[in-house]
Short mmCIF file of C-alpha atoms (C1' of nucleotides) in Angstrom, two decimals:
data_model
loop_
_atom_site.label_atom_id
_atom_site.label_comp_id
_atom_site.label_asym_id
_atom_site.label_seq_id
_atom_site.Cartn_x
_atom_site.Cartn_y
_atom_site.Cartn_z
CA MET A 1382 0.00 0.00 0.00
CA SER A 1383 1.42 3.37 -1.04
CA TYR A 1384 1.92 6.24 1.36
CA GLN A 1385 -0.72 8.20 -0.47
CA LYS A 1386 -3.24 5.48 0.12
CA ILE A 1387 -2.26 5.33 3.77
CA MET A 1388 -2.70 9.08 3.99
CA GLU A 1389 -6.01 8.89 2.19
CA LYS A 1390 -7.15 6.19 4.51
CA GLU A 1391 -5.99 8.06 7.58
CA LYS A 1392 -7.63 11.20 6.32
CA THR A 1393 -10.83 9.37 5.62
CA ASP A 1394 -10.72 7.75 9.04
CA LYS A 1395 -10.17 11.09 10.70
CA LYS A 1396 -13.01 12.69 8.76
CA ASP A 1397 -15.16 9.71 9.60
CA TYR A 1398 -14.27 9.99 13.25
CA ILE A 1399 -15.12 13.67 13.29
CA LEU A 1400 -18.42 12.86 11.63
CA ASP A 1401 -19.15 10.23 14.27
CA VAL A 1402 -18.49 12.69 17.08
CA ALA A 1403 -20.43 15.47 15.37
CA GLU A 1404 -23.35 13.14 14.81
CA ARG A 1405 -23.52 12.41 18.50
CA VAL A 1406 -23.09 16.02 19.62
CA PHE A 1407 -25.64 17.31 17.12
CA SER A 1408 -28.12 14.66 18.22
CA GLU A 1409 -27.65 15.64 21.85
CA LYS A 1410 -27.67 19.43 21.51
CA GLY A 1411 -29.36 20.16 18.20
CA PHE A 1412 -27.80 22.05 15.30
CA ASP A 1413 -27.78 25.45 16.98
CA GLY A 1414 -26.97 24.14 20.42
CA ALA A 1415 -23.84 22.34 19.24
CA SER A 1416 -21.04 24.86 18.77
CA THR A 1417 -18.12 24.19 16.46
CA ARG A 1418 -15.83 24.66 19.45
CA LEU A 1419 -17.56 21.92 21.37
CA ILE A 1420 -17.60 19.50 18.45
CA SER A 1421 -13.93 20.05 17.67
CA SER A 1422 -12.96 19.76 21.31
CA GLU A 1423 -14.92 16.52 21.72
CA ALA A 1424 -13.27 15.18 18.58
CA GLY A 1425 -9.86 16.32 19.79
CA VAL A 1426 -9.09 18.42 16.73
CA ASN A 1427 -8.51 22.10 16.12
CA MET A 1428 -11.59 24.15 15.42
CA ALA A 1429 -10.31 25.27 12.05
CA MET A 1430 -10.12 21.67 10.91
CA LEU A 1431 -13.87 21.49 10.69
CA ASN A 1432 -13.91 24.27 8.14
CA TYR A 1433 -10.85 22.82 6.44
CA TYR A 1434 -12.52 19.44 5.98
CA PHE A 1435 -16.17 20.35 5.60
CA GLY A 1436 -16.18 24.01 4.56
CA SER A 1437 -18.60 25.15 7.21
CA LYS A 1438 -20.70 24.01 10.14
CA GLU A 1439 -23.59 23.41 7.78
CA GLY A 1440 -21.28 21.49 5.45
CA LEU A 1441 -20.32 19.23 8.34
CA PHE A 1442 -23.96 18.78 9.22
CA LEU A 1443 -24.92 17.88 5.66
CA GLU A 1444 -22.01 15.47 5.36
CA ILE A 1445 -23.35 13.49 8.31
CA PHE A 1446 -26.52 12.86 6.37
CA ASN A 1447 -24.87 12.23 3.01
CA ARG A 1448 -22.73 9.56 4.57
CA LYS A 1449 -25.77 7.71 5.88
CA ILE A 1450 -28.03 8.24 2.93
CA SER A 1451 -25.73 6.17 0.73
CA SER A 1452 -25.60 3.31 3.22
CA PHE A 1453 -29.33 3.40 3.86
CA GLN A 1454 -30.38 2.83 0.30
CA ASN A 1455 -32.08 -0.36 -0.73
CA ILE A 1456 -32.02 -1.85 2.72
CA LEU A 1457 -35.63 -2.86 2.81
CA GLN A 1458 -36.24 -3.16 -0.88
CA ASN A 1459 -36.78 -5.98 -3.32
CA LEU A 1460 -39.10 -7.64 -0.90
CA GLY A 1461 -42.26 -6.78 -2.79
CA ASN A 1462 -41.15 -8.33 -6.05
CA ASP A 1463 -40.98 -11.88 -4.76
CA ASP A 1464 -44.24 -13.68 -5.50
CA SER A 1465 -43.27 -16.99 -3.94
CA ILE A 1466 -43.91 -15.90 -0.37
CA SER A 1467 -47.05 -14.57 1.28
CA ALA A 1468 -47.64 -10.92 2.05
CA TRP A 1469 -47.61 -11.70 5.74
CA ALA A 1470 -44.26 -13.47 5.45
CA LYS A 1471 -42.98 -10.32 3.77
CA MET A 1472 -44.35 -8.24 6.61
CA GLU A 1473 -42.53 -10.42 9.10
CA GLN A 1474 -39.34 -10.05 7.14
CA TYR A 1475 -39.82 -6.30 6.96
CA ILE A 1476 -40.36 -6.07 10.71
CA GLU A 1477 -37.28 -8.22 11.30
CA MET A 1478 -35.06 -6.13 9.06
CA TYR A 1479 -36.51 -2.87 10.28
CA GLY A 1480 -36.13 -3.80 13.92
CA GLU A 1481 -32.62 -4.98 13.31
CA LYS A 1482 -31.31 -2.15 11.21
CA VAL A 1483 -33.09 0.82 12.63
CA VAL A 1484 -32.91 0.32 16.35
CA ASN A 1485 -29.19 0.68 15.78
CA ASN A 1486 -27.91 4.04 14.55
CA ASN A 1487 -29.50 5.51 17.62
CA CYS A 1488 -27.93 8.97 17.39
CA PHE A 1489 -28.59 9.30 13.72
CA GLN A 1490 -32.24 8.39 14.10
CA LYS A 1491 -32.65 11.09 16.70
CA LEU A 1492 -30.88 13.59 14.50
CA LEU A 1493 -32.88 12.53 11.48
CA TYR A 1494 -36.28 13.15 12.97
CA GLN A 1495 -35.02 16.25 14.73
CA GLU A 1496 -34.15 17.68 11.33
CA MET A 1497 -37.37 16.46 9.72
CA GLY A 1498 -39.29 18.20 12.47
CA MET A 1499 -38.00 21.70 11.92
CA ASN A 1500 -38.01 22.10 8.19
CA ARG A 1501 -35.19 24.50 7.71
CA ARG A 1502 -32.79 23.40 4.98
CA THR A 1503 -35.65 22.47 2.68
CA ASP A 1504 -33.44 20.67 0.20
CA LEU A 1505 -32.02 18.41 2.90
CA SER A 1506 -35.44 17.70 4.32
CA ASP A 1507 -36.63 16.74 0.86
CA LYS A 1508 -33.71 14.39 0.39
CA LEU A 1509 -34.34 12.77 3.75
CA ARG A 1510 -38.02 12.43 3.03
CA ASP A 1511 -37.25 10.75 -0.29
CA MET A 1512 -34.83 8.42 1.46
CA LEU A 1513 -37.38 7.41 4.07
CA MET A 1514 -40.14 7.23 1.51
CA LYS A 1515 -38.35 4.47 -0.36
CA ASN A 1516 -38.79 2.15 2.58
CA VAL A 1517 -42.31 3.39 3.21
CA THR A 1518 -43.24 2.71 -0.39
CA GLU A 1519 -41.98 -0.84 -0.08
CA LEU A 1520 -44.12 -1.38 3.00
CA ASP A 1521 -47.07 0.18 1.22
CA LYS A 1522 -46.61 -2.25 -1.65
CA ILE A 1523 -46.57 -5.27 0.64
CA LEU A 1524 -49.72 -4.20 2.45
CA LYS A 1525 -51.66 -3.53 -0.74
CA GLU A 1526 -50.52 -6.84 -2.16
CA GLY A 1527 -51.84 -8.58 0.94
CA ILE A 1528 -55.20 -6.89 0.50
CA ALA A 1529 -55.37 -7.74 -3.18
CA LYS A 1530 -54.54 -11.37 -2.44
CA GLY A 1531 -57.30 -11.56 0.13
CA GLU A 1532 -54.70 -12.29 2.77
CA PHE A 1533 -55.39 -9.09 4.69
CA LYS A 1534 -58.68 -7.41 5.48
CA THR A 1535 -59.97 -5.05 2.83
CA ASP A 1536 -60.62 -2.19 5.23
CA ILE A 1537 -57.19 -1.82 6.82
CA ASP A 1538 -55.77 1.70 7.04
CA VAL A 1539 -52.48 1.34 5.19
CA PRO A 1540 -50.94 4.78 5.97
CA MET A 1541 -51.83 4.40 9.62
CA VAL A 1542 -50.20 0.98 9.84
CA ILE A 1543 -47.02 2.53 8.48
CA ALA A 1544 -47.24 5.41 10.93
CA THR A 1545 -47.68 2.93 13.76
CA LEU A 1546 -44.63 0.87 12.86
CA TYR A 1547 -42.36 3.88 12.48
CA GLY A 1548 -43.96 5.91 15.25
CA THR A 1549 -43.72 3.22 17.91
CA LYS A 1550 -40.04 2.73 17.23
CA ASN A 1551 -39.35 6.47 17.19
CA TYR A 1552 -41.19 7.02 20.41
CA ILE A 1553 -39.13 4.43 22.21
CA ILE A 1554 -35.81 5.47 20.77
CA ASN A 1555 -36.21 9.24 20.85
CA THR A 1556 -37.85 9.53 24.26
CA PRO A 1557 -35.78 7.31 26.55
CA LEU A 1558 -36.86 9.41 29.52
CA MET A 1559 -40.36 8.07 28.98
CA SER A 1560 -39.75 4.69 27.45
CA SER A 1561 -37.13 3.49 29.93
CA PRO A 1562 -39.38 3.66 33.01
CA LEU A 1563 -42.23 2.43 30.85
CA LEU A 1564 -40.45 -0.68 29.63
CA GLY A 1565 -38.58 -1.24 32.86
CA TYR A 1566 -35.04 -1.20 31.51
CA ASP A 1567 -32.52 1.34 30.24
CA ILE A 1568 -33.18 2.09 26.59
CA THR A 1569 -29.89 3.93 26.19
CA ASP A 1570 -27.90 0.85 27.15
CA ASP A 1571 -26.65 -0.85 23.98
CA ASN A 1572 -26.68 -4.22 25.69
CA MET A 1573 -30.31 -3.78 26.73
CA ILE A 1574 -31.22 -2.72 23.22
CA GLU A 1575 -29.70 -5.85 21.81
CA THR A 1576 -30.94 -8.41 24.33
CA LYS A 1577 -34.32 -6.99 25.35
CA LEU A 1578 -35.60 -4.17 23.16
CA LYS A 1579 -34.98 -5.72 19.76
CA PRO A 1580 -36.77 -8.99 20.49
CA GLN A 1581 -39.58 -7.21 22.28
CA ILE A 1582 -40.26 -4.70 19.54
CA LYS A 1583 -40.10 -7.35 16.82
CA SER A 1584 -42.36 -9.75 18.65
CA PHE A 1585 -44.87 -7.09 19.59
CA MET A 1586 -45.08 -5.62 16.12
CA LYS A 1587 -45.69 -9.01 14.58
CA ASN A 1588 -48.45 -9.84 17.05
CA LEU A 1589 -50.02 -6.42 16.78
CA LEU A 1590 -50.14 -6.31 13.02
CA LYS A 1591 -51.03 -9.97 12.68
CA ALA A 1592 -54.13 -9.35 14.75
CA TYR A 1593 -55.04 -6.21 12.86
CA LEU A 1594 -54.27 -7.23 9.30
CA HIS A 1595 -55.48 -10.80 9.10
CA ASN A 1596 -58.88 -12.04 8.15
CA MET B 1136 -63.98 46.33 37.96
CA SER B 1137 -61.19 48.37 39.47
CA TYR B 1138 -58.37 49.86 37.48
CA GLN B 1139 -55.98 47.47 39.10
CA LYS B 1140 -57.90 44.46 37.91
CA ILE B 1141 -58.09 45.83 34.38
CA MET B 1142 -54.37 46.37 34.44
CA GLU B 1143 -53.76 42.91 35.77
CA LYS B 1144 -55.92 41.39 33.11
CA GLU B 1145 -54.24 43.32 30.31
CA LYS B 1146 -50.85 42.39 31.64
CA THR B 1147 -51.80 38.75 31.83
CA ASP B 1148 -53.18 38.82 28.31
CA LYS B 1149 -50.01 40.35 26.98
CA LYS B 1150 -47.83 37.85 28.79
CA ASP B 1151 -50.07 35.10 27.52
CA TYR B 1152 -49.81 36.40 23.99
CA ILE B 1153 -46.02 36.51 24.20
CA LEU B 1154 -46.06 32.96 25.52
CA ASP B 1155 -48.22 31.86 22.59
CA VAL B 1156 -45.83 33.40 20.09
CA ALA B 1157 -42.75 32.08 21.88
CA GLU B 1158 -44.28 28.61 21.99
CA ARG B 1159 -44.70 28.62 18.24
CA VAL B 1160 -41.25 30.08 17.49
CA PHE B 1161 -39.51 27.70 19.88
CA SER B 1162 -41.34 24.75 18.36
CA GLU B 1163 -40.28 25.82 14.88
CA LYS B 1164 -36.64 26.73 15.56
CA GLY B 1165 -35.72 24.97 18.77
CA PHE B 1166 -34.51 26.66 21.95
CA ASP B 1167 -31.12 27.73 20.61
CA GLY B 1168 -32.39 28.51 17.12
CA ALA B 1169 -35.01 30.93 18.38
CA SER B 1170 -33.33 34.22 19.28
CA THR B 1171 -34.88 36.63 21.74
CA ARG B 1172 -34.81 39.23 19.00
CA LEU B 1173 -36.91 37.06 16.72
CA ILE B 1174 -39.40 36.14 19.41
CA SER B 1175 -39.88 39.73 20.53
CA SER B 1176 -40.16 40.92 16.95
CA GLU B 1177 -42.76 38.27 16.10
CA ALA B 1178 -44.68 39.20 19.22
CA GLY B 1179 -44.40 42.90 18.40
CA VAL B 1180 -42.83 43.83 21.71
CA ASN B 1181 -39.52 45.32 22.71
CA MET B 1182 -36.75 42.85 23.33
CA ALA B 1183 -36.26 44.02 26.91
CA MET B 1184 -39.84 43.10 27.73
CA LEU B 1185 -38.99 39.41 27.62
CA ASN B 1186 -36.49 39.85 30.43
CA TYR B 1187 -38.81 42.25 32.19
CA TYR B 1188 -41.62 39.73 32.23
CA PHE B 1189 -39.83 36.40 32.39
CA GLY B 1190 -36.37 37.20 33.75
CA SER B 1191 -34.47 35.42 31.01
CA LYS B 1192 -34.82 33.43 27.82
CA GLU B 1193 -34.81 30.26 29.87
CA GLY B 1194 -37.41 31.75 32.20
CA LEU B 1195 -39.63 32.41 29.21
CA PHE B 1196 -39.07 28.89 28.01
CA LEU B 1197 -39.93 27.36 31.36
CA GLU B 1198 -43.03 29.54 31.69
CA ILE B 1199 -44.38 28.05 28.46
CA PHE B 1200 -44.31 24.64 30.08
CA ASN B 1201 -45.57 25.72 33.49
CA ARG B 1202 -48.60 27.27 31.86
CA LYS B 1203 -49.50 24.01 30.13
CA ILE B 1204 -48.61 21.65 32.93
CA SER B 1205 -51.36 23.11 35.10
CA SER B 1206 -53.95 22.79 32.35
CA PHE B 1207 -52.86 19.27 31.42
CA GLN B 1208 -53.40 17.75 34.81
CA ASN B 1209 -56.11 15.20 35.37
CA ILE B 1210 -57.31 15.27 31.80
CA LEU B 1211 -57.35 11.55 31.30
CA GLN B 1212 -57.75 10.51 34.89
CA ASN B 1213 -60.52 9.03 36.98
CA LEU B 1214 -61.35 6.64 34.21
CA GLY B 1215 -59.86 3.62 35.90
CA ASN B 1216 -61.88 3.96 39.07
CA ASP B 1217 -65.25 3.37 37.44
CA ASP B 1218 -66.20 -0.30 37.74
CA SER B 1219 -69.53 -0.02 35.92
CA ILE B 1220 -68.03 0.00 32.44
CA SER B 1221 -65.82 -2.53 30.71
CA ALA B 1222 -62.10 -2.09 30.27
CA TRP B 1223 -62.57 -1.89 26.53
CA ALA B 1224 -65.14 0.88 26.89
CA LYS B 1225 -62.58 2.73 28.98
CA MET B 1226 -59.99 2.21 26.27
CA GLU B 1227 -62.37 3.68 23.73
CA GLN B 1228 -62.99 6.65 25.98
CA TYR B 1229 -59.27 7.09 26.49
CA ILE B 1230 -58.62 7.01 22.75
CA GLU B 1231 -61.43 9.49 22.19
CA MET B 1232 -60.17 11.93 24.80
CA TYR B 1233 -56.57 11.48 23.82
CA GLY B 1234 -57.26 11.99 20.13
CA GLU B 1235 -59.36 15.01 20.90
CA LYS B 1236 -57.14 16.74 23.40
CA VAL B 1237 -53.73 15.94 22.14
CA VAL B 1238 -53.97 16.37 18.40
CA ASN B 1239 -54.66 19.97 19.33
CA ASN B 1240 -51.84 21.91 21.01
CA ASN B 1241 -49.80 21.04 17.97
CA CYS B 1242 -46.91 23.42 18.65
CA PHE B 1243 -46.69 22.47 22.28
CA GLN B 1244 -46.58 18.77 21.52
CA LYS B 1245 -43.68 19.33 19.17
CA LEU B 1246 -41.90 21.44 21.74
CA LEU B 1247 -42.62 18.95 24.48
CA TYR B 1248 -41.04 15.97 22.77
CA GLN B 1249 -38.23 18.14 21.43
CA GLU B 1250 -37.34 19.00 25.00
CA MET B 1251 -37.80 15.44 26.23
CA GLY B 1252 -35.41 14.29 23.51
CA MET B 1253 -32.42 16.39 24.49
CA ASN B 1254 -32.30 16.13 28.22
CA ARG B 1255 -30.76 19.39 29.16
CA ARG B 1256 -32.66 21.12 31.95
CA THR B 1257 -32.94 17.88 33.87
CA ASP B 1258 -35.43 19.27 36.37
CA LEU B 1259 -37.79 20.37 33.60
CA SER B 1260 -37.50 17.03 31.84
CA ASP B 1261 -38.35 15.29 35.09
CA LYS B 1262 -41.42 17.47 35.57
CA LEU B 1263 -42.56 16.81 32.03
CA ARG B 1264 -41.99 13.09 32.43
CA ASP B 1265 -44.06 13.07 35.61
CA MET B 1266 -46.80 15.01 33.84
CA LEU B 1267 -46.93 12.56 30.96
CA MET B 1268 -46.58 9.59 33.26
CA LYS B 1269 -49.84 10.44 34.98
CA ASN B 1270 -51.73 9.74 31.79
CA VAL B 1271 -49.59 6.73 31.01
CA THR B 1272 -50.28 5.28 34.43
CA GLU B 1273 -54.00 5.63 33.86
CA LEU B 1274 -53.73 3.77 30.58
CA ASP B 1275 -51.61 1.13 32.27
CA LYS B 1276 -54.29 0.66 34.90
CA ILE B 1277 -57.02 0.19 32.32
CA LEU B 1278 -55.05 -2.39 30.39
CA LYS B 1279 -54.15 -4.41 33.46
CA GLU B 1280 -57.74 -4.30 34.62
CA GLY B 1281 -58.82 -5.69 31.27
CA ILE B 1282 -56.37 -8.52 31.59
CA ALA B 1283 -57.45 -9.30 35.15
CA LYS B 1284 -61.10 -9.34 34.11
CA GLY B 1285 -60.36 -11.77 31.30
CA GLU B 1286 -61.53 -9.16 28.84
CA PHE B 1287 -58.12 -8.82 27.21
CA LYS B 1288 -55.60 -11.48 26.33
CA THR B 1289 -53.20 -12.41 29.08
CA ASP B 1290 -50.09 -12.10 26.95
CA ILE B 1291 -50.49 -8.52 25.71
CA ASP B 1292 -47.44 -6.27 25.97
CA VAL B 1293 -48.77 -3.36 28.02
CA PRO B 1294 -45.82 -0.96 27.73
CA MET B 1295 -45.67 -1.52 23.99
CA VAL B 1296 -49.36 -0.78 23.56
CA ILE B 1297 -48.80 2.51 25.31
CA ALA B 1298 -45.77 3.27 23.16
CA THR B 1299 -47.82 2.53 20.06
CA LEU B 1300 -50.66 4.85 21.00
CA TYR B 1301 -48.39 7.76 21.86
CA GLY B 1302 -45.81 7.01 19.19
CA THR B 1303 -48.23 6.84 16.30
CA LYS B 1304 -49.72 10.19 17.19
CA ASN B 1305 -46.30 11.79 17.69
CA TYR B 1306 -45.03 10.47 14.40
CA ILE B 1307 -47.94 11.99 12.50
CA ILE B 1308 -47.90 15.31 14.31
CA ASN B 1309 -44.17 15.87 14.57
CA THR B 1310 -43.19 14.72 11.10
CA PRO B 1311 -45.67 16.39 8.74
CA LEU B 1312 -43.14 16.19 5.95
CA MET B 1313 -43.55 12.42 6.06
CA SER B 1314 -47.09 12.01 7.28
CA SER B 1315 -48.73 14.48 4.91
CA PRO B 1316 -47.74 12.66 1.70
CA LEU B 1317 -48.37 9.39 3.50
CA LEU B 1318 -51.92 10.20 4.52
CA GLY B 1319 -52.69 12.20 1.42
CA TYR B 1320 -53.66 15.48 3.03
CA ASP B 1321 -51.96 18.41 4.74
CA ILE B 1322 -51.35 17.59 8.38
CA THR B 1323 -50.47 21.17 9.24
CA ASP B 1324 -53.88 22.43 8.13
CA ASP B 1325 -56.08 22.88 11.20
CA ASN B 1326 -59.18 22.18 9.17
CA MET B 1327 -57.77 18.91 7.88
CA ILE B 1328 -56.76 17.93 11.39
CA GLU B 1329 -60.30 18.46 12.60
CA THR B 1330 -62.23 16.89 9.73
CA LYS B 1331 -59.92 14.10 8.61
CA LEU B 1332 -57.04 13.34 10.97
CA LYS B 1333 -58.96 13.21 14.24
CA PRO B 1334 -61.58 10.74 13.02
CA GLN B 1335 -59.00 8.67 11.22
CA ILE B 1336 -56.62 8.37 14.14
CA LYS B 1337 -59.43 7.57 16.57
CA SER B 1338 -61.02 5.00 14.32
CA PHE B 1339 -57.73 3.33 13.47
CA MET B 1340 -56.54 3.14 17.05
CA LYS B 1341 -59.78 1.55 18.17
CA ASN B 1342 -59.67 -1.07 15.42
CA LEU B 1343 -55.98 -1.75 15.91
CA LEU B 1344 -56.16 -2.22 19.65
CA LYS B 1345 -59.47 -4.01 19.53
CA ALA B 1346 -57.91 -6.64 17.29
CA TYR B 1347 -54.79 -6.93 19.42
CA LEU B 1348 -56.26 -6.82 22.91
CA HIS B 1349 -59.40 -8.88 22.63
CA ASN B 1350 -59.77 -12.58 23.18
"C1'" DT C 174 11.44 22.53 -2.33
"C1'" DT C 175 6.48 21.57 -2.74
"C1'" DA C 176 2.05 20.35 -1.24
"C1'" DC C 177 -0.76 19.20 2.39
"C1'" DT C 178 -2.07 19.65 7.66
"C1'" DT C 179 -2.43 21.79 11.77
"C1'" DT C 180 -2.24 25.48 14.88
"C1'" DA C 181 -3.13 29.87 17.67
"C1'" DA C 182 -4.72 34.30 16.99
"C1'" DT C 183 -8.12 37.10 15.26
"C1'" DC C 184 -12.32 38.65 12.70
"C1'" DA C 185 -17.04 40.56 12.29
"C1'" DA C 186 -21.56 39.19 13.54
"C1'" DT C 187 -24.87 37.79 16.64
"C1'" DC C 188 -26.19 36.27 21.06
"C1'" DG C 189 -28.80 37.18 25.71
"C1'" DT C 190 -28.91 40.71 28.83
"C1'" DT C 191 -28.65 45.28 31.09
"C1'" DT C 192 -29.01 50.05 31.29
"C1'" DG C 193 -30.95 54.74 31.81
"C1'" DA C 194 -34.45 57.53 30.05
"C1'" DT C 195 -39.24 58.23 29.02
"C1'" DT C 196 -44.10 57.58 29.16
"C1'" DA C 197 -48.50 57.07 31.19
"C1'" DA C 198 -51.58 55.96 34.86
"C1'" DC C 199 -52.53 56.12 39.56
"C1'" DT C 200 -51.90 57.83 44.48
"C1'" DT C 201 -50.80 60.94 47.77
"C1'" DT C 202 -50.35 65.41 49.52
"C1'" DG C 203 -51.49 70.16 50.36
"C1'" DC D 1183 -59.16 70.63 43.16
"C1'" DA D 1184 -54.31 70.69 41.51
"C1'" DA D 1185 -49.49 69.75 42.27
"C1'" DA D 1186 -46.12 66.42 43.53
"C1'" DG D 1187 -44.79 61.82 44.06
"C1'" DT D 1188 -44.94 56.82 42.88
"C1'" DT D 1189 -45.37 53.05 40.13
"C1'" DA D 1190 -45.13 49.80 36.27
"C1'" DA D 1191 -44.45 49.59 31.35
"C1'" DT D 1192 -41.79 50.50 27.39
"C1'" DC D 1193 -38.04 51.82 24.59
"C1'" DA D 1194 -33.43 52.58 22.04
"C1'" DA D 1195 -28.82 51.88 22.89
"C1'" DA D 1196 -25.11 49.51 24.46
"C1'" DC D 1197 -22.82 45.72 27.14
"C1'" DG D 1198 -19.70 41.62 27.41
"C1'" DA D 1199 -19.67 37.04 25.81
"C1'" DT D 1200 -19.88 33.68 22.33
"C1'" DT D 1201 -20.69 32.37 17.74
"C1'" DG D 1202 -18.88 30.57 12.97
"C1'" DA D 1203 -15.30 31.73 10.14
"C1'" DT D 1204 -10.69 33.33 8.48
"C1'" DT D 1205 -5.87 34.20 8.56
"C1'" DA D 1206 -0.97 33.70 8.49
"C1'" DA D 1207 2.49 31.13 10.30
"C1'" DA D 1208 4.38 26.68 11.76
"C1'" DG D 1209 4.61 21.73 11.10
"C1'" DT D 1210 4.98 17.46 8.31
"C1'" DA D 1211 6.00 14.28 4.80
"C1'" DA D 1212 7.12 13.60 -0.09
#
DNA sequence: TTACTTTAATCAATCGTTTGATTAACTTTG
DNA sequence: CAAAGTTAATCAAACGATTGATTAAAGTAA
């Protein structure tokens, strides 16, 4: 490996590390509440480095999202095109994948819906909406297929089902001060998330939607 | 009415008006994003009046919550103590009242869960949690009563049901950029909220939980 | 050297807050 | 009654502190 490549890698790692730290700080304090001085100090780099790497505070902020948007694409897709399995089996798969993938990336999820809430930066919000909509569309397709096949009831409220799946997860993840005493364990603990929350949320969602959707 | 009382009333109205404006601006921009200059300008008062009335920006912020906390108390209570009606009937009443009361106060809801998310101001967060927990506890009581009576299944996940009810509503209200295209109408339009969202959310929640809870 | 990083010092702008002066309404005093 | 005093409300101006951003110099590796 050439020195250049080592440098590139180190540079990328450093940028990535700064992005990780910034993601956390932004999610804790909000865009305006997180000063560049705090972010740089937490990351252990000089303040000017943020502008050197990312141009501006907003550039840093946007980069956090761009990094994730690429890795988020097509996660939950290509489920609707398979005709060999039932719509309900697809739903179960969706819940599995969703519960697995999305309960992680805790900080980013918080940041994501924080940014979607206040719709400054209209272009970013639009990009994020499109990103999220891809998964929503897939879920929409599965539900409508289940109705058409006669597998699900004909009078189910498709948009509301989607809102329930996403909303329940968001509520738990983004409001640990409520959900931790509610569930009886610490939602912010990664170990608890893995061993208790993930199974619980998957199991509950399957039972809930099974009861609601099925004939 | 004496002059003093007139003065007091006018003063209260003005403070209340400033609080209304501040509530909206804070909910749109966040605590740090909303400058005192913007708030005072939107309210049409001199900047110094905010400090004159509320001591500080934080004082103003806290006053917004104190005002609501008083009016939020005991809204959904005293439902669990009535033995003459079934647990399911209580659930329906709860959903009705919740859908009615909470879909309003749009700005405050946003602000509330924004503040609960970032837990600065620990004492405020604790107060807000206690406030919300009162309603949660009531719901918890109803669900457990239904289980004990044999009206509901024995294996229902009580905390998750609660998270679903609150989470679904929050998702729709706090993420209009997602929920509006999802539902097919403008969530931010008060008229749409009244004529379409309220009935839809009530009806869906009843059907969803009916299917999940009942034997 | 040459090109890329990193640093401390510094910038103008904006932040929340405070000040002193002014107004207007009411109360007290003579 | 009228004059003087008192009070709360309001304002423009300015305060010190902090913000995001820039600079020029020093450091580093080829």
